Amino acid sequence: MKSGLEVAVNEPNRVKTESKWKKGIKKTWPLHLLILPATIIAVVFHYFPILGLVMAFQDYKPWLGFMNSEWVGFKHFEALFMFDESVQVIWNTLIISVLKIVCGLFVPIVISLLLNEVRKSGIKRGIQTLVYLPHFLSWVILGGILIDLLSVKGGLVNRMLVDWFNIQPIFFLGDGDWFRFVIVVSDIWKEFGFAMIIYLAAIAGVNPSLYEAAEVDGASRLQQTINVTLPTMLPIIVVVATLQLGNILNAGFDQIFNLYNPLVYSKGDVIDTFVYRSAMLKGDFSFATAVGLFKSIISFVLIVVSYRLAYRFGNYRIF
């Protein structure tokens, strides 16, 4: 119980705080009204569907609903590790996502270093624009282009292999190993231009006096890049690399969904496409929900770990 003296002392502070809060609301209510539609959309499409996670612990039947479907506990989670198909899907996801992360980190760094050596600003800006463009195209469009280019019959790539190198046509989208190669290379081609923005910004922040000192010491352009540019870029490289850990189970649903087919399920099927087929095509909603929940939990843990690593090694933090 607070004494009368404490109440008397705290009352003016409380009134003053409430007055400031009301004045603040009067000034900022248009901004709150502006974000209201986005808040409603986020609640409806991101938070409300969380209630559907109960299907992972039920033998869910749409005609029975959540309330009347039979509860089966962790049955579907156990099945996730019992079926060879689901285990293979997890391995496919890890392999494809790790290749994307490693190559997607290395290629933008190399290209940004090479682009930094271009002295003519017009050429430099032209190259930047060209490599940025694929990022803004959807995988629906790019998927159709790749299917035409890589077609066994009449595809431009296979015609070049036959006419120029006398190599038999390659079934790029029908062979599992080649499919993984296409997935990784096409993803890098689409995204490396946009990823370069971060590294070009880091390079632009390098103190010019460091290059001048290195040049006075007789360092070549390559030596300046290795001993000045790369060490300066290292903190942002560490941050980007650690933050990518949270995406290790995201192999790219849009890309793979638009390119894969039953011939490459053994090498190209990933968790997201497996969940889609299990739920939407087979009607096994409970198992698909269990797989999706498993992925979400692992991704959440990896995101937390990646942020801690980014803070420890790159001094990067959001909050």
PDB file of C-alpha atoms in Angstrom:
ATOM      1  CA  MET A   1       0.000   0.000   0.000  1.00  0.00           C
ATOM      2  CA  LYS A   2       1.277   3.446  -0.933  1.00  0.00           C
ATOM      3  CA  SER A   3       1.184   6.141   1.668  1.00  0.00           C
ATOM      4  CA  GLY A   4      -0.817   9.322   1.193  1.00  0.00           C
ATOM      5  CA  LEU A   5       2.410  11.269   0.798  1.00  0.00           C
ATOM      6  CA  GLU A   6       3.621   9.039  -2.082  1.00  0.00           C
ATOM      7  CA  VAL A   7       0.283   9.357  -3.865  1.00  0.00           C
ATOM      8  CA  ALA A   8       0.343  13.133  -3.465  1.00  0.00           C
ATOM      9  CA  VAL A   9       3.881  13.313  -4.863  1.00  0.00           C
ATOM     10  CA  ASN A  10       3.240  10.963  -7.837  1.00  0.00           C
ATOM     11  CA  GLU A  11      -0.138  12.396  -8.831  1.00  0.00           C
ATOM     12  CA  PRO A  12       1.226  15.546 -10.553  1.00  0.00           C
ATOM     13  CA  ASN A  13       3.736  13.411 -12.504  1.00  0.00           C
ATOM     14  CA  ARG A  14       0.966  11.081 -13.637  1.00  0.00           C
ATOM     15  CA  VAL A  15      -1.238  13.958 -14.750  1.00  0.00           C
ATOM     16  CA  LYS A  16       1.693  15.542 -16.559  1.00  0.00           C
ATOM     17  CA  THR A  17       2.500  12.260 -18.367  1.00  0.00           C
ATOM     18  CA  GLU A  18      -1.125  11.794 -19.442  1.00  0.00           C
ATOM     19  CA  SER A  19      -1.227  15.374 -20.701  1.00  0.00           C
ATOM     20  CA  LYS A  20       1.905  14.831 -22.821  1.00  0.00           C
ATOM     21  CA  TRP A  21       0.484  11.582 -24.175  1.00  0.00           C
ATOM     22  CA  LYS A  22      -2.779  13.256 -25.217  1.00  0.00           C
ATOM     23  CA  LYS A  23      -0.918  16.124 -26.866  1.00  0.00           C
ATOM     24  CA  GLY A  24       1.285  13.640 -28.710  1.00  0.00           C
ATOM     25  CA  ILE A  25      -1.750  11.707 -29.975  1.00  0.00           C
ATOM     26  CA  LYS A  26      -3.378  14.913 -31.216  1.00  0.00           C
ATOM     27  CA  LYS A  27      -0.268  15.688 -33.266  1.00  0.00           C
ATOM     28  CA  THR A  28       0.426  12.205 -34.611  1.00  0.00           C
ATOM     29  CA  TRP A  29      -3.062  10.742 -35.133  1.00  0.00           C
ATOM     30  CA  PRO A  30      -2.827  11.173 -38.943  1.00  0.00           C
ATOM     31  CA  LEU A  31       0.300   9.011 -38.925  1.00  0.00           C
ATOM     32  CA  HIS A  32      -1.410   6.351 -36.811  1.00  0.00           C
ATOM     33  CA  LEU A  33      -4.361   6.439 -39.194  1.00  0.00           C
ATOM     34  CA  LEU A  34      -1.946   6.045 -42.120  1.00  0.00           C
ATOM     35  CA  ILE A  35      -0.460   2.802 -40.764  1.00  0.00           C
ATOM     36  CA  LEU A  36      -3.836   1.400 -39.716  1.00  0.00           C
ATOM     37  CA  PRO A  37      -4.526  -0.416 -43.055  1.00  0.00           C
ATOM     38  CA  ALA A  38      -1.059  -2.019 -42.993  1.00  0.00           C
ATOM     39  CA  THR A  39      -1.599  -3.069 -39.364  1.00  0.00           C
ATOM     40  CA  ILE A  40      -4.964  -4.647 -40.190  1.00  0.00           C
ATOM     41  CA  ILE A  41      -3.464  -6.499 -43.168  1.00  0.00           C
ATOM     42  CA  ALA A  42      -0.588  -7.775 -41.014  1.00  0.00           C
ATOM     43  CA  VAL A  43      -2.980  -9.012 -38.324  1.00  0.00           C
ATOM     44  CA  VAL A  44      -5.352 -10.686 -40.793  1.00  0.00           C
ATOM     45  CA  PHE A  45      -2.756 -12.333 -43.041  1.00  0.00           C
ATOM     46  CA  HIS A  46       0.181 -12.911 -40.654  1.00  0.00           C
ATOM     47  CA  TYR A  47      -1.113 -13.273 -37.103  1.00  0.00           C
ATOM     48  CA  PHE A  48      -4.632 -14.611 -37.450  1.00  0.00           C
ATOM     49  CA  PRO A  49      -3.471 -17.635 -39.562  1.00  0.00           C
ATOM     50  CA  ILE A  50      -1.218 -18.668 -36.647  1.00  0.00           C
ATOM     51  CA  LEU A  51      -4.340 -20.206 -35.112  1.00  0.00           C
ATOM     52  CA  GLY A  52      -4.213 -22.768 -37.917  1.00  0.00           C
ATOM     53  CA  LEU A  53      -1.042 -24.286 -36.444  1.00  0.00           C
ATOM     54  CA  VAL A  54      -3.266 -26.493 -34.275  1.00  0.00           C
ATOM     55  CA  MET A  55      -3.699 -28.645 -37.411  1.00  0.00           C
ATOM     56  CA  ALA A  56      -0.136 -29.921 -36.870  1.00  0.00           C
ATOM     57  CA  PHE A  57      -1.359 -31.688 -33.723  1.00  0.00           C
ATOM     58  CA  GLN A  58      -4.641 -32.959 -35.179  1.00  0.00           C
ATOM     59  CA  ASP A  59      -5.834 -35.397 -37.787  1.00  0.00           C
ATOM     60  CA  TYR A  60      -7.512 -32.413 -39.380  1.00  0.00           C
ATOM     61  CA  LYS A  61     -10.608 -32.859 -41.515  1.00  0.00           C
ATOM     62  CA  PRO A  62     -11.974 -29.732 -43.210  1.00  0.00           C
ATOM     63  CA  TRP A  63     -15.585 -30.863 -42.756  1.00  0.00           C
ATOM     64  CA  LEU A  64     -15.029 -31.343 -39.009  1.00  0.00           C
ATOM     65  CA  GLY A  65     -13.081 -28.151 -38.336  1.00  0.00           C
ATOM     66  CA  PHE A  66     -10.595 -27.412 -35.576  1.00  0.00           C
ATOM     67  CA  MET A  67     -12.967 -28.182 -32.737  1.00  0.00           C
ATOM     68  CA  ASN A  68     -14.055 -31.665 -33.814  1.00  0.00           C
ATOM     69  CA  SER A  69     -10.903 -33.029 -35.516  1.00  0.00           C
ATOM     70  CA  GLU A  70      -9.068 -35.766 -33.625  1.00  0.00           C
ATOM     71  CA  TRP A  71      -5.979 -34.727 -31.624  1.00  0.00           C
ATOM     72  CA  VAL A  72      -2.948 -36.903 -32.420  1.00  0.00           C
ATOM     73  CA  GLY A  73      -0.138 -35.082 -30.597  1.00  0.00           C
ATOM     74  CA  PHE A  74       3.264 -35.262 -32.296  1.00  0.00           C
ATOM     75  CA  LYS A  75       2.284 -38.008 -34.752  1.00  0.00           C
ATOM     76  CA  HIS A  76       2.900 -35.868 -37.841  1.00  0.00           C
ATOM     77  CA  PHE A  77       6.247 -34.606 -36.527  1.00  0.00           C
ATOM     78  CA  GLU A  78       7.374 -38.192 -36.039  1.00  0.00           C
ATOM     79  CA  ALA A  79       6.260 -39.020 -39.577  1.00  0.00           C
ATOM     80  CA  LEU A  80       8.398 -36.133 -40.840  1.00  0.00           C
ATOM     81  CA  PHE A  81      11.547 -38.067 -39.921  1.00  0.00           C
ATOM     82  CA  MET A  82      10.209 -41.511 -40.734  1.00  0.00           C
ATOM     83  CA  PHE A  83       9.465 -40.999 -44.433  1.00  0.00           C
ATOM     84  CA  ASP A  84      12.434 -41.086 -46.785  1.00  0.00           C
ATOM     85  CA  GLU A  85      10.777 -38.484 -48.994  1.00  0.00           C
ATOM     86  CA  SER A  86      10.543 -35.854 -46.243  1.00  0.00           C
ATOM     87  CA  VAL A  87      14.128 -36.477 -45.088  1.00  0.00           C
ATOM     88  CA  GLN A  88      15.337 -36.085 -48.679  1.00  0.00           C
ATOM     89  CA  VAL A  89      13.397 -32.816 -48.944  1.00  0.00           C
ATOM     90  CA  ILE A  90      15.212 -31.438 -45.880  1.00  0.00           C
ATOM     91  CA  TRP A  91      18.600 -32.403 -47.372  1.00  0.00           C
ATOM     92  CA  ASN A  92      17.668 -30.845 -50.714  1.00  0.00           C
ATOM     93  CA  THR A  93      16.703 -27.627 -48.953  1.00  0.00           C
ATOM     94  CA  LEU A  94      19.965 -27.479 -47.010  1.00  0.00           C
ATOM     95  CA  ILE A  95      22.131 -28.222 -50.053  1.00  0.00           C
ATOM     96  CA  ILE A  96      20.445 -25.678 -52.336  1.00  0.00           C
ATOM     97  CA  SER A  97      20.217 -22.936 -49.708  1.00  0.00           C
ATOM     98  CA  VAL A  98      23.861 -23.351 -48.591  1.00  0.00           C
ATOM     99  CA  LEU A  99      25.048 -23.184 -52.206  1.00  0.00           C
ATOM    100  CA  LYS A 100      22.942 -20.068 -52.747  1.00  0.00           C
ATOM    101  CA  ILE A 101      24.266 -18.406 -49.591  1.00  0.00           C
ATOM    102  CA  VAL A 102      27.933 -19.158 -50.308  1.00  0.00           C
ATOM    103  CA  CYS A 103      27.853 -18.268 -54.002  1.00  0.00           C
ATOM    104  CA  GLY A 104      25.489 -15.364 -53.408  1.00  0.00           C
ATOM    105  CA  LEU A 105      27.983 -13.918 -50.938  1.00  0.00           C
ATOM    106  CA  PHE A 106      31.121 -14.464 -53.024  1.00  0.00           C
ATOM    107  CA  VAL A 107      29.901 -13.274 -56.451  1.00  0.00           C
ATOM    108  CA  PRO A 108      28.614  -9.792 -55.429  1.00  0.00           C
ATOM    109  CA  ILE A 109      31.859  -9.096 -53.555  1.00  0.00           C
ATOM    110  CA  VAL A 110      34.006  -9.995 -56.564  1.00  0.00           C
ATOM    111  CA  ILE A 111      31.841  -8.070 -59.045  1.00  0.00           C
ATOM    112  CA  SER A 112      31.686  -4.996 -56.799  1.00  0.00           C
ATOM    113  CA  LEU A 113      35.489  -5.002 -56.502  1.00  0.00           C
ATOM    114  CA  LEU A 114      35.843  -5.293 -60.274  1.00  0.00           C
ATOM    115  CA  LEU A 115      33.244  -2.605 -60.887  1.00  0.00           C
ATOM    116  CA  ASN A 116      35.053  -0.304 -58.478  1.00  0.00           C
ATOM    117  CA  GLU A 117      38.048  -0.385 -60.828  1.00  0.00           C
ATOM    118  CA  VAL A 118      36.025   1.009 -63.748  1.00  0.00           C
ATOM    119  CA  ARG A 119      36.995   4.673 -64.027  1.00  0.00           C
ATOM    120  CA  LYS A 120      34.467   5.906 -66.614  1.00  0.00           C
ATOM    121  CA  SER A 121      31.329   6.784 -64.645  1.00  0.00           C
ATOM    122  CA  GLY A 122      29.026   6.341 -67.665  1.00  0.00           C
ATOM    123  CA  ILE A 123      30.132   2.755 -68.247  1.00  0.00           C
ATOM    124  CA  LYS A 124      30.037   2.047 -64.513  1.00  0.00           C
ATOM    125  CA  ARG A 125      26.453   3.321 -64.148  1.00  0.00           C
ATOM    126  CA  GLY A 126      25.370   1.435 -67.253  1.00  0.00           C
ATOM    127  CA  ILE A 127      26.721  -1.847 -65.890  1.00  0.00           C
ATOM    128  CA  GLN A 128      25.078  -1.202 -62.512  1.00  0.00           C
ATOM    129  CA  THR A 129      21.708  -0.604 -64.159  1.00  0.00           C
ATOM    130  CA  LEU A 130      21.952  -3.756 -66.273  1.00  0.00           C
ATOM    131  CA  VAL A 131      22.841  -6.021 -63.352  1.00  0.00           C
ATOM    132  CA  TYR A 132      20.123  -4.494 -61.135  1.00  0.00           C
ATOM    133  CA  LEU A 133      17.293  -5.132 -63.608  1.00  0.00           C
ATOM    134  CA  PRO A 134      16.788  -8.910 -63.099  1.00  0.00           C
ATOM    135  CA  HIS A 135      16.066  -8.331 -59.387  1.00  0.00           C
ATOM    136  CA  PHE A 136      12.851  -6.518 -60.276  1.00  0.00           C
ATOM    137  CA  LEU A 137      11.498  -9.324 -62.482  1.00  0.00           C
ATOM    138  CA  SER A 138       9.350 -12.033 -60.899  1.00  0.00           C
ATOM    139  CA  TRP A 139      10.250 -15.703 -61.107  1.00  0.00           C
ATOM    140  CA  VAL A 140       7.089 -16.280 -63.135  1.00  0.00           C
ATOM    141  CA  ILE A 141       8.617 -14.226 -65.951  1.00  0.00           C
ATOM    142  CA  LEU A 142      12.170 -15.465 -65.479  1.00  0.00           C
ATOM    143  CA  GLY A 143      10.967 -19.043 -65.120  1.00  0.00           C
ATOM    144  CA  GLY A 144       9.302 -18.895 -68.526  1.00  0.00           C
ATOM    145  CA  ILE A 145      12.431 -17.366 -70.070  1.00  0.00           C
ATOM    146  CA  LEU A 146      14.688 -20.046 -68.567  1.00  0.00           C
ATOM    147  CA  ILE A 147      12.396 -22.864 -69.689  1.00  0.00           C
ATOM    148  CA  ASP A 148      12.588 -21.570 -73.270  1.00  0.00           C
ATOM    149  CA  LEU A 149      16.347 -20.988 -73.143  1.00  0.00           C
ATOM    150  CA  LEU A 150      17.149 -24.403 -71.618  1.00  0.00           C
ATOM    151  CA  SER A 151      14.686 -26.482 -73.609  1.00  0.00           C
ATOM    152  CA  VAL A 152      16.155 -29.689 -75.035  1.00  0.00           C
ATOM    153  CA  LYS A 153      14.389 -29.139 -78.341  1.00  0.00           C
ATOM    154  CA  GLY A 154      15.080 -25.726 -79.776  1.00  0.00           C
ATOM    155  CA  GLY A 155      16.438 -24.042 -76.642  1.00  0.00           C
ATOM    156  CA  LEU A 156      19.099 -21.416 -77.353  1.00  0.00           C
ATOM    157  CA  VAL A 157      21.618 -22.896 -74.886  1.00  0.00           C
ATOM    158  CA  ASN A 158      21.357 -26.417 -76.267  1.00  0.00           C
ATOM    159  CA  ARG A 159      21.537 -25.189 -79.845  1.00  0.00           C
ATOM    160  CA  MET A 160      24.775 -23.380 -78.984  1.00  0.00           C
ATOM    161  CA  LEU A 161      26.163 -26.537 -77.342  1.00  0.00           C
ATOM    162  CA  VAL A 162      25.349 -28.618 -80.407  1.00  0.00           C
ATOM    163  CA  ASP A 163      26.398 -26.124 -83.098  1.00  0.00           C
ATOM    164  CA  TRP A 164      29.474 -24.608 -81.472  1.00  0.00           C
ATOM    165  CA  PHE A 165      30.883 -27.395 -79.296  1.00  0.00           C
ATOM    166  CA  ASN A 166      29.317 -30.513 -80.839  1.00  0.00           C
ATOM    167  CA  ILE A 167      27.913 -31.522 -77.418  1.00  0.00           C
ATOM    168  CA  GLN A 168      24.714 -33.523 -77.079  1.00  0.00           C
ATOM    169  CA  PRO A 169      21.704 -31.553 -75.742  1.00  0.00           C
ATOM    170  CA  ILE A 170      21.514 -31.464 -71.945  1.00  0.00           C
ATOM    171  CA  PHE A 171      18.221 -31.920 -70.116  1.00  0.00           C
ATOM    172  CA  PHE A 172      18.887 -29.045 -67.694  1.00  0.00           C
ATOM    173  CA  LEU A 173      15.444 -29.066 -66.076  1.00  0.00           C
ATOM    174  CA  GLY A 174      14.962 -32.832 -66.154  1.00  0.00           C
ATOM    175  CA  ASP A 175      18.211 -34.006 -64.560  1.00  0.00           C
ATOM    176  CA  GLY A 176      18.490 -33.511 -60.793  1.00  0.00           C
ATOM    177  CA  ASP A 177      22.143 -32.464 -60.671  1.00  0.00           C
ATOM    178  CA  TRP A 178      21.795 -30.052 -63.583  1.00  0.00           C
ATOM    179  CA  PHE A 179      18.590 -28.716 -62.038  1.00  0.00           C
ATOM    180  CA  ARG A 180      20.428 -27.739 -58.848  1.00  0.00           C
ATOM    181  CA  PHE A 181      23.088 -26.058 -60.951  1.00  0.00           C
ATOM    182  CA  VAL A 182      20.465 -24.067 -62.865  1.00  0.00           C
ATOM    183  CA  ILE A 183      18.693 -23.076 -59.636  1.00  0.00           C
ATOM    184  CA  VAL A 184      21.860 -21.749 -57.989  1.00  0.00           C
ATOM    185  CA  VAL A 185      23.253 -19.985 -61.083  1.00  0.00           C
ATOM    186  CA  SER A 186      19.939 -18.366 -62.042  1.00  0.00           C
ATOM    187  CA  ASP A 187      19.373 -17.159 -58.472  1.00  0.00           C
ATOM    188  CA  ILE A 188      22.835 -15.569 -58.381  1.00  0.00           C
ATOM    189  CA  TRP A 189      22.257 -13.959 -61.783  1.00  0.00           C
ATOM    190  CA  LYS A 190      18.965 -12.467 -60.581  1.00  0.00           C
ATOM    191  CA  GLU A 191      20.098 -11.191 -57.177  1.00  0.00           C
ATOM    192  CA  PHE A 192      23.821 -10.383 -57.288  1.00  0.00           C
ATOM    193  CA  GLY A 193      23.276  -6.933 -58.822  1.00  0.00           C
ATOM    194  CA  PHE A 194      21.008  -5.856 -55.992  1.00  0.00           C
ATOM    195  CA  ALA A 195      23.319  -7.388 -53.371  1.00  0.00           C
ATOM    196  CA  MET A 196      26.207  -5.332 -54.793  1.00  0.00           C
ATOM    197  CA  ILE A 197      24.605  -2.131 -53.500  1.00  0.00           C
ATOM    198  CA  ILE A 198      25.739  -2.902 -49.957  1.00  0.00           C
ATOM    199  CA  TYR A 199      29.324  -3.625 -50.952  1.00  0.00           C
ATOM    200  CA  LEU A 200      29.596  -0.641 -53.300  1.00  0.00           C
ATOM    201  CA  ALA A 201      28.396   1.561 -50.440  1.00  0.00           C
ATOM    202  CA  ALA A 202      31.063   0.043 -48.174  1.00  0.00           C
ATOM    203  CA  ILE A 203      33.744   0.656 -50.825  1.00  0.00           C
ATOM    204  CA  ALA A 204      32.580   4.251 -51.264  1.00  0.00           C
ATOM    205  CA  GLY A 205      33.144   4.775 -47.547  1.00  0.00           C
ATOM    206  CA  VAL A 206      36.844   3.839 -47.681  1.00  0.00           C
ATOM    207  CA  ASN A 207      39.103   6.753 -46.740  1.00  0.00           C
ATOM    208  CA  PRO A 208      40.917   7.904 -49.938  1.00  0.00           C
ATOM    209  CA  SER A 209      44.031   8.690 -47.889  1.00  0.00           C
ATOM    210  CA  LEU A 210      44.498   4.946 -47.335  1.00  0.00           C
ATOM    211  CA  TYR A 211      44.782   4.409 -51.105  1.00  0.00           C
ATOM    212  CA  GLU A 212      47.151   7.363 -51.392  1.00  0.00           C
ATOM    213  CA  ALA A 213      49.377   5.971 -48.639  1.00  0.00           C
ATOM    214  CA  ALA A 214      49.377   2.525 -50.270  1.00  0.00           C
ATOM    215  CA  GLU A 215      50.218   4.059 -53.657  1.00  0.00           C
ATOM    216  CA  VAL A 216      53.107   5.989 -52.132  1.00  0.00           C
ATOM    217  CA  ASP A 217      54.413   2.701 -50.715  1.00  0.00           C
ATOM    218  CA  GLY A 218      54.366   1.260 -54.244  1.00  0.00           C
ATOM    219  CA  ALA A 219      51.261  -0.943 -53.935  1.00  0.00           C
ATOM    220  CA  SER A 220      49.614  -1.994 -57.190  1.00  0.00           C
ATOM    221  CA  ARG A 221      45.834  -1.807 -57.721  1.00  0.00           C
ATOM    222  CA  LEU A 222      45.519  -5.482 -56.841  1.00  0.00           C
ATOM    223  CA  GLN A 223      47.541  -5.010 -53.657  1.00  0.00           C
ATOM    224  CA  GLN A 224      45.441  -1.974 -52.732  1.00  0.00           C
ATOM    225  CA  THR A 225      42.294  -4.031 -53.190  1.00  0.00           C
ATOM    226  CA  ILE A 226      43.602  -6.883 -51.037  1.00  0.00           C
ATOM    227  CA  ASN A 227      45.181  -4.787 -48.287  1.00  0.00           C
ATOM    228  CA  VAL A 228      42.882  -1.740 -48.164  1.00  0.00           C
ATOM    229  CA  THR A 229      39.481  -2.376 -49.752  1.00  0.00           C
ATOM    230  CA  LEU A 230      38.800  -5.907 -48.519  1.00  0.00           C
ATOM    231  CA  PRO A 231      39.730  -5.265 -44.854  1.00  0.00           C
ATOM    232  CA  THR A 232      37.456  -2.211 -44.875  1.00  0.00           C
ATOM    233  CA  MET A 233      34.604  -4.285 -46.304  1.00  0.00           C
ATOM    234  CA  LEU A 234      35.132  -7.140 -43.841  1.00  0.00           C
ATOM    235  CA  PRO A 235      32.687  -5.925 -41.125  1.00  0.00           C
ATOM    236  CA  ILE A 236      29.770  -5.633 -43.572  1.00  0.00           C
ATOM    237  CA  ILE A 237      30.700  -8.983 -45.138  1.00  0.00           C
ATOM    238  CA  VAL A 238      30.570 -10.606 -41.676  1.00  0.00           C
ATOM    239  CA  VAL A 239      27.187  -9.017 -40.971  1.00  0.00           C
ATOM    240  CA  VAL A 240      25.673 -10.134 -44.296  1.00  0.00           C
ATOM    241  CA  ALA A 241      27.080 -13.657 -43.933  1.00  0.00           C
ATOM    242  CA  THR A 242      25.756 -14.138 -40.398  1.00  0.00           C
ATOM    243  CA  LEU A 243      22.326 -12.724 -41.213  1.00  0.00           C
ATOM    244  CA  GLN A 244      22.054 -15.183 -44.108  1.00  0.00           C
ATOM    245  CA  LEU A 245      22.012 -18.037 -41.577  1.00  0.00           C
ATOM    246  CA  GLY A 246      18.352 -17.277 -40.943  1.00  0.00           C
ATOM    247  CA  ASN A 247      17.580 -18.157 -44.572  1.00  0.00           C
ATOM    248  CA  ILE A 248      19.266 -21.544 -44.547  1.00  0.00           C
ATOM    249  CA  LEU A 249      15.890 -23.317 -44.808  1.00  0.00           C
ATOM    250  CA  ASN A 250      14.555 -20.913 -47.450  1.00  0.00           C
ATOM    251  CA  ALA A 251      15.706 -22.358 -50.746  1.00  0.00           C
ATOM    252  CA  GLY A 252      13.380 -20.154 -52.809  1.00  0.00           C
ATOM    253  CA  PHE A 253       9.810 -21.382 -53.294  1.00  0.00           C
ATOM    254  CA  ASP A 254       8.921 -19.039 -56.184  1.00  0.00           C
ATOM    255  CA  GLN A 255      11.962 -19.994 -58.226  1.00  0.00           C
ATOM    256  CA  ILE A 256      11.776 -23.752 -57.732  1.00  0.00           C
ATOM    257  CA  PHE A 257       7.987 -23.917 -58.073  1.00  0.00           C
ATOM    258  CA  ASN A 258       8.182 -22.275 -61.495  1.00  0.00           C
ATOM    259  CA  LEU A 259      11.020 -24.503 -62.742  1.00  0.00           C
ATOM    260  CA  TYR A 260      10.717 -27.955 -61.181  1.00  0.00           C
ATOM    261  CA  ASN A 261       8.814 -31.026 -62.340  1.00  0.00           C
ATOM    262  CA  PRO A 262       8.340 -34.624 -61.131  1.00  0.00           C
ATOM    263  CA  LEU A 263      11.588 -35.719 -62.831  1.00  0.00           C
ATOM    264  CA  VAL A 264      13.691 -33.681 -60.374  1.00  0.00           C
ATOM    265  CA  TYR A 265      11.760 -34.193 -57.132  1.00  0.00           C
ATOM    266  CA  SER A 266      14.589 -36.354 -55.747  1.00  0.00           C
ATOM    267  CA  LYS A 267      17.142 -33.519 -56.088  1.00  0.00           C
ATOM    268  CA  GLY A 268      15.108 -30.330 -56.433  1.00  0.00           C
ATOM    269  CA  ASP A 269      12.107 -30.691 -54.128  1.00  0.00           C
ATOM    270  CA  VAL A 270      12.464 -28.408 -51.068  1.00  0.00           C
ATOM    271  CA  ILE A 271      10.465 -27.938 -47.873  1.00  0.00           C
ATOM    272  CA  ASP A 272       8.230 -25.169 -49.225  1.00  0.00           C
ATOM    273  CA  THR A 273       7.285 -26.997 -52.424  1.00  0.00           C
ATOM    274  CA  PHE A 274       6.806 -30.229 -50.452  1.00  0.00           C
ATOM    275  CA  VAL A 275       4.409 -28.434 -48.075  1.00  0.00           C
ATOM    276  CA  TYR A 276       2.515 -26.994 -51.040  1.00  0.00           C
ATOM    277  CA  ARG A 277       2.063 -30.391 -52.689  1.00  0.00           C
ATOM    278  CA  SER A 278       1.151 -32.118 -49.416  1.00  0.00           C
ATOM    279  CA  ALA A 279      -1.504 -29.560 -48.533  1.00  0.00           C
ATOM    280  CA  MET A 280      -2.898 -28.287 -51.829  1.00  0.00           C
ATOM    281  CA  LEU A 281      -2.538 -31.340 -54.066  1.00  0.00           C
ATOM    282  CA  LYS A 282      -2.771 -34.286 -51.634  1.00  0.00           C
ATOM    283  CA  GLY A 283      -5.041 -32.640 -49.061  1.00  0.00           C
ATOM    284  CA  ASP A 284      -2.853 -33.737 -46.122  1.00  0.00           C
ATOM    285  CA  PHE A 285      -3.217 -30.446 -44.249  1.00  0.00           C
ATOM    286  CA  SER A 286      -2.015 -31.711 -40.869  1.00  0.00           C
ATOM    287  CA  PHE A 287       1.255 -33.159 -42.150  1.00  0.00           C
ATOM    288  CA  ALA A 288       1.933 -30.074 -44.285  1.00  0.00           C
ATOM    289  CA  THR A 289       1.322 -27.828 -41.266  1.00  0.00           C
ATOM    290  CA  ALA A 290       3.693 -29.923 -39.150  1.00  0.00           C
ATOM    291  CA  VAL A 291       6.431 -29.631 -41.783  1.00  0.00           C
ATOM    292  CA  GLY A 292       5.896 -25.878 -42.072  1.00  0.00           C
ATOM    293  CA  LEU A 293       5.924 -25.432 -38.287  1.00  0.00           C
ATOM    294  CA  PHE A 294       9.139 -27.450 -38.012  1.00  0.00           C
ATOM    295  CA  LYS A 295      10.756 -25.196 -40.597  1.00  0.00           C
ATOM    296  CA  SER A 296       9.515 -22.034 -38.872  1.00  0.00           C
ATOM    297  CA  ILE A 297      10.895 -23.079 -35.478  1.00  0.00           C
ATOM    298  CA  ILE A 298      14.315 -23.941 -36.897  1.00  0.00           C
ATOM    299  CA  SER A 299      14.377 -20.694 -38.915  1.00  0.00           C
ATOM    300  CA  PHE A 300      13.465 -18.675 -35.815  1.00  0.00           C
ATOM    301  CA  VAL A 301      16.308 -20.238 -33.837  1.00  0.00           C
ATOM    302  CA  LEU A 302      18.758 -19.595 -36.688  1.00  0.00           C
ATOM    303  CA  ILE A 303      17.619 -15.970 -36.973  1.00  0.00           C
ATOM    304  CA  VAL A 304      18.211 -15.406 -33.258  1.00  0.00           C
ATOM    305  CA  VAL A 305      21.658 -17.029 -33.501  1.00  0.00           C
ATOM    306  CA  SER A 306      22.560 -15.037 -36.614  1.00  0.00           C
ATOM    307  CA  TYR A 307      21.639 -11.730 -34.986  1.00  0.00           C
ATOM    308  CA  ARG A 308      23.714 -12.587 -31.939  1.00  0.00           C
ATOM    309  CA  LEU A 309      26.673 -13.451 -34.159  1.00  0.00           C
ATOM    310  CA  ALA A 310      26.197 -10.268 -36.191  1.00  0.00           C
ATOM    311  CA  TYR A 311      26.216  -8.229 -32.986  1.00  0.00           C
ATOM    312  CA  ARG A 312      29.268 -10.020 -31.619  1.00  0.00           C
ATOM    313  CA  PHE A 313      31.452  -9.966 -34.733  1.00  0.00           C
ATOM    314  CA  GLY A 314      30.056  -7.040 -36.731  1.00  0.00           C
ATOM    315  CA  ASN A 315      28.639  -4.811 -33.961  1.00  0.00           C
ATOM    316  CA  TYR A 316      25.325  -4.891 -35.830  1.00  0.00           C
ATOM    317  CA  ARG A 317      22.043  -4.592 -33.982  1.00  0.00           C
ATOM    318  CA  ILE A 318      18.461  -3.635 -34.773  1.00  0.00           C
ATOM    319  CA  PHE A 319      17.220  -2.975 -31.245  1.00  0.00           C
TER     320      PHE A 319
END
